[in-house]
Coordinates of C-alpha atoms in Angstrom, one line a residue:
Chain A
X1 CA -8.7 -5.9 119.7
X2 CA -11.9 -7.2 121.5
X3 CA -10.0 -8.0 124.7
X4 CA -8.7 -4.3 124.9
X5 CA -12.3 -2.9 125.4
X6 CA -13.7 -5.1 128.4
X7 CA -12.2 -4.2 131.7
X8 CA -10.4 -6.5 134.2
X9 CA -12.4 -9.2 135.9
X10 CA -16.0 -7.4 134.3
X11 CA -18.0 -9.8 132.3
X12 CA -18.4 -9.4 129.0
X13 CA -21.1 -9.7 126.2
X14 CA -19.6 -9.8 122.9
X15 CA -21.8 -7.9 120.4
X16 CA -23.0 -8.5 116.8
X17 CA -20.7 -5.9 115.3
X18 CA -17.7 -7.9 117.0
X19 CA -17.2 -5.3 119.9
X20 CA -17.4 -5.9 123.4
X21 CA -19.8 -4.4 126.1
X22 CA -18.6 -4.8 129.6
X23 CA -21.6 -4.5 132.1
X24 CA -20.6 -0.9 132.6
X25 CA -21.1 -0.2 129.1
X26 CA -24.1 -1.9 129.2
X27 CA -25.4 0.5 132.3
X28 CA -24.1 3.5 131.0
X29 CA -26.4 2.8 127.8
X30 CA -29.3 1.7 129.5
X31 CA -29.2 5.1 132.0
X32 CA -28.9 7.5 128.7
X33 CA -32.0 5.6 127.8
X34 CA -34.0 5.3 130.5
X35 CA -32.9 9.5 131.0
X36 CA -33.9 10.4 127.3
X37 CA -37.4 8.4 128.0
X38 CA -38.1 10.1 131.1
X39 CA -37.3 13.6 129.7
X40 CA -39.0 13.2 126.6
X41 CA -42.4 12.0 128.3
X42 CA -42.0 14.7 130.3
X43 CA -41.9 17.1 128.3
X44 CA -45.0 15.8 125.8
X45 CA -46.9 15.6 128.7
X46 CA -46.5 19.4 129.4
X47 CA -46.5 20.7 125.9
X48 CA -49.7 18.7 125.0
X49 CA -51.5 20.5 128.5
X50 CA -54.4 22.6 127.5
X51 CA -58.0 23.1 128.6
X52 CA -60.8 25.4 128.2
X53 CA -63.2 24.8 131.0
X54 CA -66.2 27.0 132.5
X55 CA -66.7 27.4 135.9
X56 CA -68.9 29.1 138.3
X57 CA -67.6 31.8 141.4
X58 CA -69.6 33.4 143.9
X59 CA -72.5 33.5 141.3
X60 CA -70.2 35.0 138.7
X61 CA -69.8 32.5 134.9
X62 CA -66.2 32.2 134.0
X63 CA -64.8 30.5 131.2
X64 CA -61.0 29.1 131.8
X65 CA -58.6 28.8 129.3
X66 CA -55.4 27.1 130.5
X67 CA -52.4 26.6 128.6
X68 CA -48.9 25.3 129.9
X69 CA -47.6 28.2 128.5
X70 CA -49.5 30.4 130.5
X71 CA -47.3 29.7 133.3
X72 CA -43.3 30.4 133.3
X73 CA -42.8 27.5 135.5
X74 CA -44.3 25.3 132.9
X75 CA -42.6 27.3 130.2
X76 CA -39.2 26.3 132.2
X77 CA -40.0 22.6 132.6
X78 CA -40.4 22.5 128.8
X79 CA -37.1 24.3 128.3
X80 CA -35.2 22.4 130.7
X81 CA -36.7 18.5 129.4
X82 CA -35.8 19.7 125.4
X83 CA -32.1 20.4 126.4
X84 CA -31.8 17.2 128.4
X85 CA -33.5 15.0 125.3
X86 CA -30.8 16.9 123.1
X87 CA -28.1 16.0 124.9
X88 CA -29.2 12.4 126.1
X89 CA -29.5 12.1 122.2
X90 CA -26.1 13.1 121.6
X91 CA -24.6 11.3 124.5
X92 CA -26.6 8.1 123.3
X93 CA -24.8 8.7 119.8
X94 CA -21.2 9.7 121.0
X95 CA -21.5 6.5 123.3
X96 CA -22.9 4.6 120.2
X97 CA -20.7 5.7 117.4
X98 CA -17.4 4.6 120.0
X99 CA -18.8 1.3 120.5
X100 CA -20.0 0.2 117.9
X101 CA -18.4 2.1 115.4
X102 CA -14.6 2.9 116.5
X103 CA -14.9 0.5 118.6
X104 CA -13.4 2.1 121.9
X105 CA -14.6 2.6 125.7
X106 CA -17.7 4.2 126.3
X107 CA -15.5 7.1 128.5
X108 CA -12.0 7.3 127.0
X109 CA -10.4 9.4 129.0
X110 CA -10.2 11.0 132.7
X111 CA -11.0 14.3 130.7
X112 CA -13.8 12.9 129.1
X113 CA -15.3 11.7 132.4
X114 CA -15.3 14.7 133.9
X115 CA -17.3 16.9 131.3
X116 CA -19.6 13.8 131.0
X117 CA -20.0 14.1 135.2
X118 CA -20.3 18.3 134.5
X119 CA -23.2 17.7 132.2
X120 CA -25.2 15.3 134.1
X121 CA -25.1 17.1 137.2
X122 CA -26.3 20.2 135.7
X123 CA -29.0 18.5 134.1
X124 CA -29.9 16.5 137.4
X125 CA -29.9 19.9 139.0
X126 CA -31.9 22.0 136.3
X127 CA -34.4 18.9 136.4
X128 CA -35.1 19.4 139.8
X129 CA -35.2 22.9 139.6
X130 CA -37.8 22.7 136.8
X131 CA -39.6 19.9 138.8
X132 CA -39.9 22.0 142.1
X133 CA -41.1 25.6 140.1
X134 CA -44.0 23.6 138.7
X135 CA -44.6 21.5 141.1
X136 CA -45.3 24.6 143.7
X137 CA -46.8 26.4 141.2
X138 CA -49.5 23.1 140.3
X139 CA -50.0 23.2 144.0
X140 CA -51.2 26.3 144.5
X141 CA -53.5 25.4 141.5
X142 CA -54.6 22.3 143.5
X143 CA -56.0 23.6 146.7
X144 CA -56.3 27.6 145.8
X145 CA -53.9 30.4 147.5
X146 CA -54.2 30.2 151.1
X147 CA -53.9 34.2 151.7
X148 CA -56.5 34.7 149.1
X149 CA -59.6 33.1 148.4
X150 CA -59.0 31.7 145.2
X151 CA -61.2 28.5 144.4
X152 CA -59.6 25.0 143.5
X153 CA -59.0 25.9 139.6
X154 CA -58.7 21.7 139.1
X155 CA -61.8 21.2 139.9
X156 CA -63.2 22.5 136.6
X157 CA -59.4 21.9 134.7
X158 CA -59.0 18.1 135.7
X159 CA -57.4 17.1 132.0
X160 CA -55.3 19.9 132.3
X161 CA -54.2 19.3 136.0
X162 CA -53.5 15.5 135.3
X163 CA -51.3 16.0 132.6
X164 CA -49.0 19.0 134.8
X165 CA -49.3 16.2 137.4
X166 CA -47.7 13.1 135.4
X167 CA -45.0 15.9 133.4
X168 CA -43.9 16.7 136.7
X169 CA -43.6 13.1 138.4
X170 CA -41.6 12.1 134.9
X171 CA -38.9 15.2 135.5
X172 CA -38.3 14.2 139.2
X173 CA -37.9 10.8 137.7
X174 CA -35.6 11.8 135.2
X175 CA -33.8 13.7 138.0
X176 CA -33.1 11.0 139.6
X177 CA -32.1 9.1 136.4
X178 CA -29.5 11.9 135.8
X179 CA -28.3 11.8 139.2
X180 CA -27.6 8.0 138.7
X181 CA -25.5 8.7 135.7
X182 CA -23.6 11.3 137.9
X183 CA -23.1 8.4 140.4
X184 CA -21.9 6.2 137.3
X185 CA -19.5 9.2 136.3
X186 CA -18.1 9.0 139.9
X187 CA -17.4 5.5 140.2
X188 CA -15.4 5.4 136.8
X189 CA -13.5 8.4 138.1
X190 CA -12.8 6.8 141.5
X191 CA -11.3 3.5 139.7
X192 CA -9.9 4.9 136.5
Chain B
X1 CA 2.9 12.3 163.2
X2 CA 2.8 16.0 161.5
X3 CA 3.7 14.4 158.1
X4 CA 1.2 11.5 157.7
X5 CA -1.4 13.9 157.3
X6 CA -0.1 16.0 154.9
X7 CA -1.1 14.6 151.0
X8 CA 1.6 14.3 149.0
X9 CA 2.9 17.5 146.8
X10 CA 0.8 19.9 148.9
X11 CA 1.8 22.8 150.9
X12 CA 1.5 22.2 154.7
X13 CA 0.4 25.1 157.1
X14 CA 1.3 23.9 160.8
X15 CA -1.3 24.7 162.9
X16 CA -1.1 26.2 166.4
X17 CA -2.2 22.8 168.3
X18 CA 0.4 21.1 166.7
X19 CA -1.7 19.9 163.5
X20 CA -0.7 20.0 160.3
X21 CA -3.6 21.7 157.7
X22 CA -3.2 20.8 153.9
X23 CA -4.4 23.3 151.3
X24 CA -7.5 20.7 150.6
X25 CA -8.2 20.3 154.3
X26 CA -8.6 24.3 154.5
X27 CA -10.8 24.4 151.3
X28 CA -13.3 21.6 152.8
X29 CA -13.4 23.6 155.9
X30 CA -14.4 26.9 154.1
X31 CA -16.6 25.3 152.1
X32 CA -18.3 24.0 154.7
X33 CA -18.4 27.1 156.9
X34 CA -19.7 28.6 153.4
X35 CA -22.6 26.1 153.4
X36 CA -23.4 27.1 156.7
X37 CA -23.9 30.7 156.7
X38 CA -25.4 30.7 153.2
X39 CA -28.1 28.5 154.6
X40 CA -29.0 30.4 157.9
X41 CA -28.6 33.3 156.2
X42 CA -31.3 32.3 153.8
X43 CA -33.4 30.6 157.1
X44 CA -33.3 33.7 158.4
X45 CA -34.3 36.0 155.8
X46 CA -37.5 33.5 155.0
X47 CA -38.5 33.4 159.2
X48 CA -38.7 37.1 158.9
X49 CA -40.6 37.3 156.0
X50 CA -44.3 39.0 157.2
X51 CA -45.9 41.8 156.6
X52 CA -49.7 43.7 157.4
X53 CA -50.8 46.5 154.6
X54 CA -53.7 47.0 153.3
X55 CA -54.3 47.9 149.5
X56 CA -57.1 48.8 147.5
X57 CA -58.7 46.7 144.5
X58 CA -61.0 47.8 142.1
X59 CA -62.4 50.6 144.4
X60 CA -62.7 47.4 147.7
X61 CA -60.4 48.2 150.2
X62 CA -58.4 45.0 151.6
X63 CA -56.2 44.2 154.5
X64 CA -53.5 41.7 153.5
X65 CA -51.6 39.5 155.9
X66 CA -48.6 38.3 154.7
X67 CA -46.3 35.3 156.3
X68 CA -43.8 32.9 155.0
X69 CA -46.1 29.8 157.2
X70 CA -48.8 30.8 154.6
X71 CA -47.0 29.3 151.3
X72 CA -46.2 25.7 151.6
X73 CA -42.9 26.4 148.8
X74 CA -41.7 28.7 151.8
X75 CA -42.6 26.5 154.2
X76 CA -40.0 23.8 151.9
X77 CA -37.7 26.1 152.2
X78 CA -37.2 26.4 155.8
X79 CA -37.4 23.2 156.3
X80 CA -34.5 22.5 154.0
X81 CA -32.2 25.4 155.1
X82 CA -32.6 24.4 158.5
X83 CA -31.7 20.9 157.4
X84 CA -28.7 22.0 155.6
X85 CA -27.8 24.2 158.4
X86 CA -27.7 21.5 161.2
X87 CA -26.0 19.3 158.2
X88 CA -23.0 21.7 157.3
X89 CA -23.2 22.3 161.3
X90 CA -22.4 18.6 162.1
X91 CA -19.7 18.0 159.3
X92 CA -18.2 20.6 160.5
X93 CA -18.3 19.8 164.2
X94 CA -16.6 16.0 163.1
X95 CA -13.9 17.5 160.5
X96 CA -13.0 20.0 163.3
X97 CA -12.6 17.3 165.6
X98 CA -10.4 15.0 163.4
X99 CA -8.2 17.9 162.4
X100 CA -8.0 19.4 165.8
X101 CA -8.4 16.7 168.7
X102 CA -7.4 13.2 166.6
X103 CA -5.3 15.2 164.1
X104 CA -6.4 12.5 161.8
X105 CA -7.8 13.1 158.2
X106 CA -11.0 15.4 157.6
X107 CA -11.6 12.3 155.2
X108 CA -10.2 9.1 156.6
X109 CA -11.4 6.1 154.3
X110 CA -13.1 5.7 150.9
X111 CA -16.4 4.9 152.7
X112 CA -16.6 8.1 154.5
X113 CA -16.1 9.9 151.4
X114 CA -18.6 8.4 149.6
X115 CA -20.9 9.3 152.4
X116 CA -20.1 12.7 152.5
X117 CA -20.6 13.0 148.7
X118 CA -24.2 11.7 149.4
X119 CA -24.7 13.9 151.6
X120 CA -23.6 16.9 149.6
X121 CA -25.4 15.6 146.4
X122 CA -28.9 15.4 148.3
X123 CA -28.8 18.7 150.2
X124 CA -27.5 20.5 146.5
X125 CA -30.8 18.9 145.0
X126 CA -32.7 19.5 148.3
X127 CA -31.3 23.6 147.8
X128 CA -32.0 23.6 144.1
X129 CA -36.0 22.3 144.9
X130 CA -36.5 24.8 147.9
X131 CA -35.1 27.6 146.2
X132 CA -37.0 26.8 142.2
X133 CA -40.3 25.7 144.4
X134 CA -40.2 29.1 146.1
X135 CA -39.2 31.3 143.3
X136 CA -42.2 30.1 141.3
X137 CA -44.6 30.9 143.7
X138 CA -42.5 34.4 144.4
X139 CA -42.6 35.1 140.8
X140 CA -46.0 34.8 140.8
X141 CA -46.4 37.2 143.7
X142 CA -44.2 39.4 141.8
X143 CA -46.1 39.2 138.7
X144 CA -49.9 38.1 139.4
X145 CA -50.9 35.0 137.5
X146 CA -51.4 35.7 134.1
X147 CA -54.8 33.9 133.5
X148 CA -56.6 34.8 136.1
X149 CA -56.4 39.3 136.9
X150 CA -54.8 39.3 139.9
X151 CA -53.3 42.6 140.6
X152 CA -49.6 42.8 142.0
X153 CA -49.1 42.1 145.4
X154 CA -45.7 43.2 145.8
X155 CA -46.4 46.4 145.4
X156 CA -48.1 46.9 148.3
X157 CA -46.1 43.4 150.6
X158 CA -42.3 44.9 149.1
X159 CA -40.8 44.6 152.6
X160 CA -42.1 40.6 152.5
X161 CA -41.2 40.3 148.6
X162 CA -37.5 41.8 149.4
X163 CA -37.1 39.4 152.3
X164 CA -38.6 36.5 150.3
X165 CA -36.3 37.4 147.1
X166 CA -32.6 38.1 149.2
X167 CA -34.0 34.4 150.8
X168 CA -34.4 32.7 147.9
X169 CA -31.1 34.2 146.3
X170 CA -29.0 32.7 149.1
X171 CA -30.6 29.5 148.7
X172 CA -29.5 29.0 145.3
X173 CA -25.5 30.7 146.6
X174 CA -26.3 27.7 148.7
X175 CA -27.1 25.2 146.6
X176 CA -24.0 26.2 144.3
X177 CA -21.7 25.9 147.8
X178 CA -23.1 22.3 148.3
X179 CA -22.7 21.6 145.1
X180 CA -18.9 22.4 144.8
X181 CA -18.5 20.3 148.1
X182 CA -19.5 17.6 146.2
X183 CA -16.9 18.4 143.3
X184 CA -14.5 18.4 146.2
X185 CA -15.6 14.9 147.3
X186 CA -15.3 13.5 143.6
X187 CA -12.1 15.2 143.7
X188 CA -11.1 13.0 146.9
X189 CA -12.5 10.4 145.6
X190 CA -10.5 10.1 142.0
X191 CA -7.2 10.7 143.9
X192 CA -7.1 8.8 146.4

């Protein structure tokens, strides 16, 4: 029963609950992780981005509210990180619940690997997509529109600014993650 | 000669040098000659982009100069659809060769297929970054930023806007070609 779950010439780490995990196991597990970290950081650090600030143009007082949701890029990173911590959540369980529970592979079948590789490439994709929109739109918040002369808006929004800043480096970092699980997906389907 | 390139089970078209083309050497071919014209297409619309009007403000009469060189997003994207398109160019160029002059393989070994697929992955991701980046800052063109009143600029730019828009549409018809070239290389990959 244990031997049937670790694959040929992998080493393998028997668990408490009497199951095996091979090293791929053990990867796959740790990249659903490390994706479901990075998304939902990303995410907090957007949704908690706020600021009401006052700042002086040519002479004129304005007050500045700014809100992530003022912005449909931001609105899209938000959307995009929730539906990536959903379904790292439920890949983290489906993957649990087999090993531990039924105790079977992590991917059962050829099938299964393929909607698995489906999934994390669209997420890898929609991360990057969600990264780039906010990114250009937080730079054009940075250093002002060049074709108009609109004044550096983080100047007097620096909480607000910092906290797009880190959302956005956590989803390209979660991109990546994703993309390393597509990888994963690959190399099972190449040797399976 | 004629039969060790043909894959197993697939229908063989004889070509006129003598070659043989399998059905999933003429897919990777089209694909790749898809990739290519999506992507200058999409250049090409972006290089065009300018435009001189002048509109009036609350009552102040202005004189707007518009050019893709003045967004860094559209700036990105040419630089990435001119990437792609000297990319899919190249790939191209060698799979013609192969086919053609060594009548070997489009994909000879393992190694070159896992190269190809990183290739693919990173200009689909590259594609999906240009295109989000530059539709954020387009949509913000389209719509003015919401917390600050800035008036619509495509009302009076609509020949740039058009050319920006049809530029960033192909961009993402790209990044949806490069993306099912690297379904085609997983493909590869898990059968052979």
């Amino acid at each position: 029963m244990a031997e049937e779950n670790g694959r040929q010439g992998e080493p393998c780490v028997r668990s408490k609950t009497g199951g095996t995990l091979t090293k791929g196991d053990v990867v796959v597990l740790t990249l659903r992780l490390l994706c479901m970290a990075t998304s939902v950081t990303a995410m907090s650090f957007m949704v908690t981005a706020r600021q009401v600030s006052a700042a002086s143009f040519y002479g004129f007082q304005l007050q500045l509210h700014s809100k992530w949701s003022f912005s449909y890029s931001f609105e899209y990173l938000v959307g995009v990180t929730a539906t990536a911590t959903a379904y790292s959540l439920l890949q983290l369980l489906i993957a649990g619940s087999r090993l531990l529970v039924k105790k079977s592979p992590v991917i059962p079948s050829r099938n299964q690997a393929w909607l698995v590789f489906a999934g994390d490439q669209i997420l890898a994709y929609a991360m990057m997509s969600a990264g780039s929109a906010a990114s250009g739109v937080a730079n054009l918040n940075r250093t002002g529109i060049r074709h108009t002369a609109l004044p550096n808006f983080c100047k007097s929004l620096d909480s607000f600014c910092d906290h797009v800043t880190v959302s956005i480096a956590f989803t390209f970092f979660s991109c990546v993650m994703y993309a390393a699980a597509a990888v994963q997906d690959v190399i099972w389907l190449s040797t399976h």
